Coordinates of C-alpha atoms in Angstrom, one line a residue:
M1 CA 33.4 86.6 130.8
I2 CA 33.1 88.3 127.3
K3 CA 34.9 91.4 128.7
Y4 CA 37.9 89.3 129.8
L5 CA 38.1 87.5 126.4
K6 CA 38.2 90.9 124.7
V7 CA 41.1 92.0 126.9
I8 CA 43.0 88.7 126.2
L9 CA 42.4 89.1 122.4
C10 CA 43.7 92.7 122.5
I11 CA 46.9 91.6 124.3
M12 CA 47.4 88.8 121.7
L13 CA 47.0 91.3 118.8
L14 CA 49.5 93.7 120.3
G15 CA 52.0 90.8 120.7
A16 CA 51.7 90.0 117.0
V17 CA 52.0 93.6 115.8
L18 CA 54.7 95.1 118.0
P19 CA 57.6 92.8 116.9
S20 CA 57.0 93.6 113.3
Y21 CA 56.8 97.3 114.1
A22 CA 60.2 97.0 115.9
Y23 CA 61.7 95.2 112.9
G24 CA 60.5 97.9 110.5
A25 CA 61.7 100.8 112.6
N26 CA 64.9 102.6 111.8
D27 CA 66.3 101.7 115.2
A28 CA 64.7 98.7 116.9
A29 CA 64.5 98.9 120.6
D30 CA 67.0 96.9 122.7
L31 CA 69.0 96.0 119.6
N32 CA 72.2 94.3 120.6
Y33 CA 74.4 91.6 119.1
R34 CA 77.1 89.1 120.0
V35 CA 79.8 87.3 118.0
G36 CA 79.8 83.5 118.0
I37 CA 82.8 81.4 117.1
T38 CA 82.3 77.7 116.3
V39 CA 85.4 75.4 115.8
T40 CA 84.9 72.0 114.2
D41 CA 87.0 69.3 112.4
S42 CA 86.4 68.5 108.7
S43 CA 83.4 66.3 109.6
G44 CA 81.6 69.2 111.4
S45 CA 82.2 67.8 114.9
P46 CA 83.0 70.5 117.5
K47 CA 86.6 70.2 118.7
S48 CA 89.3 72.2 120.5
S49 CA 92.2 69.8 120.2
F50 CA 93.8 68.8 116.9
E51 CA 96.7 66.9 115.5
V52 CA 99.3 68.5 113.2
G53 CA 98.1 68.3 109.6
E54 CA 94.4 68.1 110.6
K55 CA 91.8 70.4 109.0
I56 CA 90.1 73.0 111.2
L57 CA 87.0 74.9 110.3
V58 CA 86.1 78.2 112.1
K59 CA 82.6 79.5 111.6
L60 CA 81.5 82.9 112.7
S61 CA 77.9 84.0 113.4
L62 CA 76.1 86.9 115.1
S63 CA 73.2 86.6 117.5
Y64 CA 70.9 88.9 119.2
T65 CA 71.3 89.6 122.9
G66 CA 68.5 92.1 123.2
A67 CA 64.8 91.9 122.3
G68 CA 65.0 94.0 119.1
R69 CA 65.3 92.8 115.6
A70 CA 66.2 94.8 112.5
P71 CA 67.4 94.4 108.8
V72 CA 71.2 94.4 108.3
Y73 CA 72.8 97.2 106.2
G74 CA 76.4 96.3 106.7
F75 CA 79.0 95.0 109.1
Q76 CA 82.7 94.5 109.5
G77 CA 85.1 92.7 111.9
K78 CA 88.2 90.7 112.3
L79 CA 89.0 87.1 113.3
Q80 CA 92.5 86.7 114.8
F81 CA 94.6 83.5 114.9
D82 CA 98.2 82.4 115.4
S83 CA 99.7 82.0 111.9
Y84 CA 102.6 80.0 113.3
V85 CA 100.3 77.2 114.6
L86 CA 97.6 77.4 111.8
E87 CA 97.9 78.0 108.1
N88 CA 94.8 79.5 106.4
T89 CA 94.0 77.4 103.3
G90 CA 90.8 79.1 102.2
V91 CA 87.5 80.7 103.1
K92 CA 83.9 79.7 102.5
M93 CA 82.1 83.0 102.0
E94 CA 78.4 83.2 102.5
K95 CA 76.0 85.3 100.4
D96 CA 77.6 88.7 99.7
I97 CA 80.0 88.7 102.6
S98 CA 83.7 89.3 101.8
M99 CA 86.4 87.4 103.7
K100 CA 90.0 88.6 103.2
V101 CA 93.1 87.0 104.8
S102 CA 95.8 89.4 106.0
G103 CA 98.7 87.9 108.0
G104 CA 97.2 86.4 111.2
A105 CA 93.7 87.8 110.7
I106 CA 90.7 87.4 108.5
N107 CA 88.6 90.5 107.8
Y108 CA 84.9 90.2 107.3
V109 CA 83.0 92.9 105.3
Y110 CA 79.4 93.1 104.2
L111 CA 77.6 96.1 102.6
D112 CA 74.0 96.0 101.4
M113 CA 73.9 97.4 97.9
T114 CA 70.2 97.6 97.6
A115 CA 69.6 100.4 100.2
K116 CA 66.7 98.2 101.5
G117 CA 68.6 96.2 104.0
T118 CA 69.0 92.4 104.2
E119 CA 67.1 90.0 106.3
D120 CA 68.7 89.3 109.7
S121 CA 69.0 85.6 108.8
I122 CA 72.4 86.6 107.2
L123 CA 73.8 86.8 110.7
Q124 CA 73.4 83.1 111.3
N125 CA 76.4 82.3 109.1
I126 CA 78.8 85.1 108.1
G127 CA 81.5 82.7 106.7
T128 CA 83.8 79.9 107.5
A129 CA 87.6 80.1 107.6
V130 CA 89.5 76.9 106.7
F131 CA 92.8 76.1 108.3
Q132 CA 95.4 73.4 108.5
A133 CA 97.2 72.8 111.7
K134 CA 100.9 73.1 110.8
N135 CA 102.8 73.3 114.2
S136 CA 102.2 72.3 117.8
G137 CA 101.0 75.1 120.0
T138 CA 98.2 76.5 122.1
F139 CA 96.5 79.8 121.3
S140 CA 93.1 81.5 121.3
I141 CA 91.0 82.4 118.3
S142 CA 89.4 85.7 119.0
S143 CA 87.3 88.4 117.3
S144 CA 87.7 92.1 117.4
G145 CA 86.4 95.3 115.9
F146 CA 83.0 93.9 114.9
I147 CA 80.6 96.8 114.0
L148 CA 77.1 96.4 112.6
T149 CA 75.1 99.1 110.7
N150 CA 71.3 99.4 110.8
K151 CA 69.0 101.6 108.8
D152 CA 69.7 104.7 110.8
A153 CA 73.4 104.4 109.8
T154 CA 74.5 104.2 113.5
H155 CA 77.3 101.9 114.3
R156 CA 76.7 99.2 116.9
Y157 CA 79.8 97.8 118.4
I158 CA 79.3 94.1 118.9
E159 CA 80.2 92.3 122.1
P160 CA 82.7 89.5 121.3
V161 CA 82.5 86.0 122.8
E162 CA 85.2 84.7 125.0
A163 CA 88.2 83.6 122.9
V164 CA 88.2 80.0 121.9
Q165 CA 91.3 78.1 122.9
I166 CA 92.8 75.8 120.3
I167 CA 95.4 73.1 121.1
V168 CA 97.5 71.5 118.3
G169 CA 99.7 68.5 118.8
D170 CA 101.2 68.5 122.3
G171 CA 100.2 72.1 122.7
V172 CA 103.7 73.3 123.2
K173 CA 105.4 75.6 120.7
D174 CA 109.0 75.0 119.7
A175 CA 110.3 78.3 121.1
S176 CA 113.3 78.6 118.7
K177 CA 111.2 77.7 115.6
S178 CA 108.5 80.0 116.7
L179 CA 111.0 82.8 117.1
L180 CA 112.4 82.1 113.6
Y181 CA 108.9 82.3 112.1
E182 CA 108.2 85.6 113.8
N183 CA 111.5 87.0 112.5
I184 CA 110.7 85.8 109.0
V185 CA 107.3 87.6 109.1
A186 CA 109.0 90.8 110.4
A187 CA 111.7 90.7 107.7
K188 CA 109.1 90.3 105.0
A189 CA 107.0 93.2 106.4
L190 CA 110.2 95.4 106.4
L191 CA 110.9 94.7 102.8
A192 CA 107.3 95.4 101.8
S193 CA 107.2 98.7 103.7
V194 CA 110.2 100.5 102.2
T195 CA 111.2 101.9 98.8
I196 CA 113.6 99.7 96.8
A197 CA 115.4 101.6 94.0
D198 CA 118.7 102.5 92.5
N199 CA 119.5 106.2 92.1
P200 CA 115.9 107.3 91.8
K201 CA 115.4 110.7 90.1
T202 CA 112.6 111.8 92.3
I203 CA 111.3 110.4 95.6
Y204 CA 109.0 112.8 97.5
Y205 CA 108.1 110.4 100.3
P206 CA 109.8 109.0 102.0
D207 CA 113.1 110.7 101.2
Y208 CA 115.1 107.6 101.6
W209 CA 115.4 104.2 99.8
Y210 CA 117.3 100.9 99.8
P211 CA 119.4 99.5 97.0
T212 CA 118.0 96.6 95.0
K213 CA 121.2 94.6 95.6
S214 CA 120.8 94.8 99.4
A215 CA 117.1 94.0 99.1
Q216 CA 117.9 90.9 97.0
T217 CA 120.5 89.8 99.6
L218 CA 117.9 90.0 102.3
R219 CA 115.4 88.1 100.2
D220 CA 118.0 85.3 99.8
V221 CA 118.5 85.3 103.6
I222 CA 114.8 85.1 104.2
A223 CA 114.5 82.2 101.7
G224 CA 117.2 80.3 103.5
A225 CA 115.5 80.9 106.8
E226 CA 112.2 79.6 105.4
A227 CA 113.9 76.5 104.1
V228 CA 115.1 75.8 107.6
F229 CA 111.6 76.6 109.1
N230 CA 109.9 74.3 106.6
N231 CA 112.3 71.4 107.4
K232 CA 110.5 69.3 109.9
D233 CA 113.8 67.6 110.8
A234 CA 115.8 70.8 111.3
L235 CA 118.2 70.6 114.2
A236 CA 118.2 73.1 117.0
S237 CA 121.6 74.3 115.9
E238 CA 120.4 74.9 112.4
I239 CA 117.4 76.9 113.6
S240 CA 119.6 79.0 115.9
E241 CA 122.0 79.6 113.0
A242 CA 119.1 80.7 110.7
I243 CA 117.8 83.1 113.4
E244 CA 121.3 84.6 113.7
K245 CA 121.8 84.9 109.9
L246 CA 118.3 86.5 109.5
S247 CA 119.1 89.0 112.3
T248 CA 122.4 89.9 110.6
G249 CA 120.7 90.2 107.2
V250 CA 118.1 92.6 108.6
S251 CA 120.8 94.7 110.3
D252 CA 122.9 94.8 107.1
F253 CA 119.8 95.8 105.1
G254 CA 119.0 98.6 107.5
N255 CA 122.6 99.9 107.2
S256 CA 122.2 100.1 103.4
K257 CA 119.6 102.8 103.7
I258 CA 120.3 105.8 101.5
T259 CA 118.9 109.2 102.4
G260 CA 118.3 111.5 99.5
P261 CA 120.1 114.9 99.4
K262 CA 118.2 118.1 99.9
R263 CA 116.8 118.9 96.5
W264 CA 117.3 122.7 96.7
A265 CA 120.1 125.2 97.1
A266 CA 120.4 128.9 97.6
P267 CA 120.4 130.9 94.4
E268 CA 123.9 131.8 93.3
G269 CA 125.0 135.0 94.8
N270 CA 122.6 134.9 97.7
S271 CA 124.8 133.0 100.1
T272 CA 127.5 134.4 102.2
A273 CA 130.8 132.8 103.2
G274 CA 130.2 130.0 105.7
S275 CA 126.4 130.3 105.4
T276 CA 123.7 129.1 103.0
A277 CA 120.8 129.9 105.3
V278 CA 118.5 131.5 102.7
D279 CA 114.7 131.2 102.7
L280 CA 113.4 130.1 99.4
Y281 CA 109.8 129.7 98.4
Y282 CA 108.2 127.7 95.6
S283 CA 104.7 127.6 94.1
V284 CA 102.6 124.5 94.2
K285 CA 99.7 124.6 91.7
A286 CA 97.1 121.9 91.5
S287 CA 94.5 121.3 88.8
V288 CA 92.1 118.6 87.6
K289 CA 92.2 116.7 84.3
G290 CA 89.0 115.2 83.0
G291 CA 86.6 116.6 85.5
N292 CA 84.4 114.5 87.9
G293 CA 85.9 116.3 90.9
K294 CA 87.7 119.4 92.0
I295 CA 90.6 120.7 94.2
A296 CA 89.3 122.0 97.5
E297 CA 89.2 125.8 97.9
G298 CA 92.5 127.2 99.1
F299 CA 94.6 124.3 97.8
E300 CA 94.7 125.3 94.1
V301 CA 97.7 127.6 94.4
Q302 CA 100.1 127.6 97.4
T303 CA 103.4 129.3 98.2
I304 CA 105.6 126.9 100.2
R305 CA 108.9 127.4 101.9
A306 CA 111.6 125.1 100.5
T307 CA 112.1 121.8 102.2
T308 CA 108.7 122.0 103.9
S309 CA 105.6 120.0 103.0
A310 CA 102.6 120.9 100.9
T311 CA 99.2 119.2 101.3
I312 CA 96.5 119.1 98.7
R313 CA 92.9 118.1 99.3
M314 CA 90.7 116.7 96.6
I315 CA 86.9 116.6 96.5
P316 CA 85.6 113.8 94.1
G317 CA 82.2 114.1 92.5
E318 CA 79.3 111.8 93.6
G319 CA 80.3 108.2 92.9
Y320 CA 83.9 109.1 92.1
E321 CA 87.2 108.9 93.8
T322 CA 90.7 110.3 93.3
E323 CA 92.4 108.1 90.7
Y324 CA 95.9 109.4 90.2
I325 CA 98.0 112.3 91.3
F326 CA 100.8 113.5 89.0
V327 CA 103.5 115.5 90.8
N328 CA 105.7 117.2 88.2
G329 CA 104.7 114.4 85.8
E330 CA 105.4 111.6 88.2
K331 CA 102.4 109.3 88.9
Y332 CA 101.1 108.4 92.3
I333 CA 98.1 106.4 93.5
G334 CA 95.3 108.8 94.4
H335 CA 94.0 109.7 97.8
D336 CA 91.6 112.5 98.7
I337 CA 94.4 114.1 100.8
Y338 CA 97.9 114.0 99.5
T339 CA 101.1 115.5 101.0
I340 CA 104.3 116.3 99.3
P341 CA 106.7 115.9 102.3
E342 CA 109.4 118.2 100.9
V343 CA 108.9 120.8 98.2
S344 CA 112.2 121.3 96.3
R345 CA 111.1 123.4 93.3
D346 CA 108.1 125.0 91.6
T347 CA 105.6 122.1 91.5
L348 CA 102.7 121.3 89.2
V349 CA 100.1 118.8 90.5
V350 CA 97.5 117.3 88.2
V351 CA 94.7 115.1 89.6
T352 CA 92.4 112.7 87.8
F353 CA 89.2 111.2 89.2
A354 CA 87.6 107.8 88.4
K355 CA 84.3 106.2 89.0
K356 CA 84.3 103.9 92.1
P357 CA 83.9 100.2 91.2
P358 CA 80.9 98.6 92.9
F359 CA 82.8 95.6 94.3
T360 CA 82.9 94.8 98.0
D361 CA 85.6 92.2 97.8
I362 CA 88.4 94.6 96.8
A363 CA 89.9 97.4 99.0
H364 CA 91.7 100.6 98.1
D365 CA 95.0 99.4 99.6
D366 CA 95.0 96.1 97.5
W367 CA 97.9 96.0 95.1
F368 CA 95.5 95.4 92.2
Y369 CA 92.8 97.9 93.1
S370 CA 93.6 100.6 90.6
S371 CA 93.9 98.0 87.8
V372 CA 90.6 96.5 88.6
R373 CA 89.0 99.9 88.7
Y374 CA 90.7 100.7 85.3
V375 CA 89.4 97.5 83.5
Y376 CA 85.9 97.9 85.0
N377 CA 85.6 101.5 84.0
K378 CA 86.9 100.8 80.5
G379 CA 84.2 98.1 80.2
L380 CA 86.8 95.3 79.7
F381 CA 85.8 93.3 82.8
T382 CA 82.5 92.8 84.5
G383 CA 82.1 91.5 88.0
T384 CA 81.3 87.8 88.7
T385 CA 78.2 89.3 90.4
E386 CA 77.0 92.9 90.7
T387 CA 79.0 93.4 93.9
E388 CA 81.9 91.0 93.5
F389 CA 84.9 91.0 91.3
S390 CA 86.5 87.8 92.6
P391 CA 90.1 89.0 92.2
S392 CA 91.5 85.6 93.1
G393 CA 89.3 83.8 90.6
K394 CA 90.9 82.1 87.7
M395 CA 90.8 83.6 84.2
S396 CA 89.6 81.3 81.3
R397 CA 90.9 81.3 77.7
A398 CA 87.4 82.5 76.6
M399 CA 87.4 85.3 79.1
L400 CA 90.7 86.8 77.8
A401 CA 89.6 86.5 74.2
T402 CA 86.4 88.4 75.2
V403 CA 88.4 91.1 76.9
L404 CA 90.5 91.7 73.8
Y405 CA 87.4 91.7 71.7
R406 CA 85.9 94.4 74.0
M407 CA 89.2 96.4 73.6
E408 CA 88.5 96.5 69.9
N409 CA 84.9 97.8 70.5
K410 CA 83.3 94.5 69.6
P411 CA 83.7 94.5 65.8
K412 CA 81.0 92.6 63.8
V413 CA 81.9 89.0 63.3
T414 CA 80.4 86.3 61.0
F415 CA 80.4 83.1 62.9
A416 CA 82.4 80.2 61.4
S417 CA 82.7 76.7 62.7
V418 CA 86.5 76.9 63.4
F419 CA 86.7 75.0 66.7
S420 CA 84.6 71.9 67.5
D421 CA 84.0 73.1 71.1
V422 CA 82.9 76.6 70.2
Q423 CA 79.3 76.7 69.1
S424 CA 77.3 79.6 67.8
G425 CA 75.3 81.6 70.4
R426 CA 77.6 81.3 73.3
W427 CA 78.8 84.4 75.2
Y428 CA 82.3 83.9 73.9
S429 CA 81.5 82.7 70.4
E430 CA 82.1 85.9 68.5
P431 CA 85.2 87.0 70.6
V432 CA 86.9 83.6 70.0
I433 CA 86.1 83.6 66.3
W434 CA 87.4 87.2 66.0
A435 CA 90.6 86.3 67.9
H436 CA 91.1 83.4 65.5
Q437 CA 90.6 85.5 62.4
K438 CA 93.1 88.0 63.7
S439 CA 95.6 85.2 64.4
I440 CA 95.6 86.0 68.1
V441 CA 94.5 82.4 69.0
N442 CA 95.1 79.1 67.2
G443 CA 93.6 76.6 69.5
Y444 CA 94.9 73.2 70.5
D445 CA 95.4 70.0 68.5
K446 CA 92.3 68.3 67.0
G447 CA 90.6 71.6 66.3
K448 CA 89.7 72.5 69.9
F449 CA 89.9 75.8 71.6
A450 CA 89.0 74.7 75.2
P451 CA 87.2 77.9 76.1
N452 CA 86.7 77.1 79.8
D453 CA 90.3 76.0 80.5
A454 CA 92.1 78.3 82.9
I455 CA 94.6 80.3 81.0
T456 CA 98.3 80.1 81.8
R457 CA 100.7 83.0 82.1
E458 CA 102.6 82.1 78.9
Q459 CA 99.3 81.8 77.0
I460 CA 98.4 85.3 78.2
A461 CA 101.8 86.7 77.0
V462 CA 101.3 85.1 73.6
M463 CA 97.8 86.5 73.1
L464 CA 98.8 90.0 74.2
H465 CA 101.9 89.9 72.0
R466 CA 99.8 88.8 69.0
Y467 CA 97.2 91.4 69.7
A468 CA 100.0 94.0 69.9
K469 CA 101.0 93.0 66.4
V470 CA 97.4 93.5 65.2
K471 CA 97.4 97.0 66.8
G472 CA 100.9 97.8 65.7
V473 CA 101.9 99.1 69.2
G474 CA 104.7 98.4 71.5
L475 CA 106.5 95.9 69.3
Q476 CA 110.0 97.1 69.8
A477 CA 111.3 94.9 72.7
K478 CA 114.0 96.0 75.0
N479 CA 116.8 93.7 75.9
A480 CA 115.4 91.1 78.4
S481 CA 117.7 88.4 79.6
L482 CA 115.0 86.3 81.2
S483 CA 117.3 85.3 84.0
F484 CA 114.5 83.4 85.8
K485 CA 115.5 80.1 87.2
D486 CA 112.5 78.4 85.4
A487 CA 113.0 80.1 82.0
N488 CA 113.8 76.7 80.6
Q489 CA 110.2 75.7 81.3
I490 CA 108.8 78.3 78.9
S491 CA 107.2 76.5 75.9
G492 CA 109.0 77.2 72.6
Y493 CA 106.1 79.0 71.0
A494 CA 105.8 81.4 74.0
K495 CA 109.5 82.3 74.6
E496 CA 109.5 85.4 72.3
S497 CA 106.2 86.6 73.7
I498 CA 107.2 86.3 77.3
T499 CA 110.5 88.0 76.5
W500 CA 108.5 90.9 74.9
A501 CA 106.0 91.0 77.8
V502 CA 108.8 91.1 80.4
S503 CA 110.8 93.8 78.5
K504 CA 107.7 96.0 78.3
G505 CA 106.9 95.6 82.0
I506 CA 103.6 93.9 81.2
M507 CA 104.5 90.7 82.9
K508 CA 106.7 90.3 85.9
G509 CA 108.0 87.3 87.8
N510 CA 105.7 85.8 90.3
T511 CA 108.8 85.9 92.5
D512 CA 112.1 87.6 92.1
V513 CA 113.6 84.5 90.5
T514 CA 110.7 82.6 88.8
I515 CA 108.3 83.5 85.9
N516 CA 106.1 80.4 86.4
P517 CA 105.1 80.2 82.7
S518 CA 102.6 77.3 83.1
G519 CA 101.1 78.8 86.3
L520 CA 97.4 80.0 86.2
A521 CA 96.7 83.8 86.4
T522 CA 94.0 85.3 88.6
R523 CA 91.5 87.9 87.4
A524 CA 93.4 90.6 89.4
E525 CA 96.7 89.7 87.7
V526 CA 95.2 89.8 84.2
A527 CA 93.6 93.1 85.0
T528 CA 97.0 94.5 86.0
M529 CA 98.7 93.2 82.8
L530 CA 95.9 94.7 80.6
E531 CA 96.3 98.1 82.2
R532 CA 100.1 97.9 81.6
F533 CA 99.5 96.8 78.0
N534 CA 97.2 99.8 77.4
E535 CA 99.9 102.1 78.7
L536 CA 102.0 101.1 75.6
N537 CA 99.7 103.3 73.4

């Protein structure tokens, strides 16, 4: 009997030890995952059928399908939905997981920054997407491209669940209105993908562009189509007319394409009558400014035949990335491999490198990425956490005062009780008092500064303009007509400052026709304005 008890005890001990061993191993045995999609209404009740206007919550989770367990080092994936039927109104991010909306998809990204891995409990809730049902229709919410990384750095492609069908309204799409929506999305994508310019001096890639006038005409046509789409009482004839106008507008825009001329010619005296077929060669020399990286061997000096391409490869140092590439003085966003599609003269390429920002909620292709990197590396902005920048977060009045204070290298300030809502010892106390002493801020009536109020676009323009006066830089304003439709909404005290900011290219309209002076600016927008401001020096 004792012998049997010992055997049972050994089996129990092994059962207790083996799971922990599997969890701690680099690659736990039988380690497989599955994506789970849960759809509920605003009360949390599971549903698949909704009325137009109703709130819809879509929660994603990962679960084990095998016996193994292991810490999580990172994952990524995509949730796809029909943007005609549903409108994304927000995301509820969990822990350090990033959720970014792009068209009809939400991208999920997580990266462990501790190099120790995160407990697998993070998989139980990887974020909730919030939608509003805006049009009748039936479609399936699906997941794709989910990959999880474990300690051994291998990628595990995760098995998706079956797509979850959603029915909104009567479940039937208005065919003509759906087509109008698809055409609007396509037209906007076309505008975003091409170069809009008037007689550009140098365009290396692509070698064609579209005039600003034709682009504005297409924008006006798109705006008209959107007005019809957003009109719930639009007649079928009005929808058909909008589709036809949009199709014509896109066609007219395509016909306005201008292809640049060949930017080279045979040297005088080298051509013969009726022929200019002469092989010309140019040198392309690449160098690094500021260090922190190098040009790959074999790419420093190249001899390239005219009208053919030249590729340059950069090797950033550890923790750095290619910042900017200057081609004959013209600035381009940096990539580790860069191609000049058509070499038309001797070319000098200068490359700069910058330290990578640690934030997981920004991506290299975001329009604000280089500006966020700039303000972070200059010490002007910190993240909202060690790994998040919160680009869509609002900027407070105290935050901007603090950023300008950092730009002045934090001069010594003697605290004075100037504003009743700014007490000594707060993180913003010295910056606000300094900004007041320099006449950059005056506060509101009744002696208040309102440090936590979200700052408006016109307030940003005023503070930057006054700071420029303190620095004595960029004060000469170019002619700026402020032909925005809402220019009459600019406060009297801010009109000069906004005119200055627009003329200097620091501030641009939030659309082609509006400046939105009382609108709130995001952290990403302020970072971009500050980089433009610093370029005045």
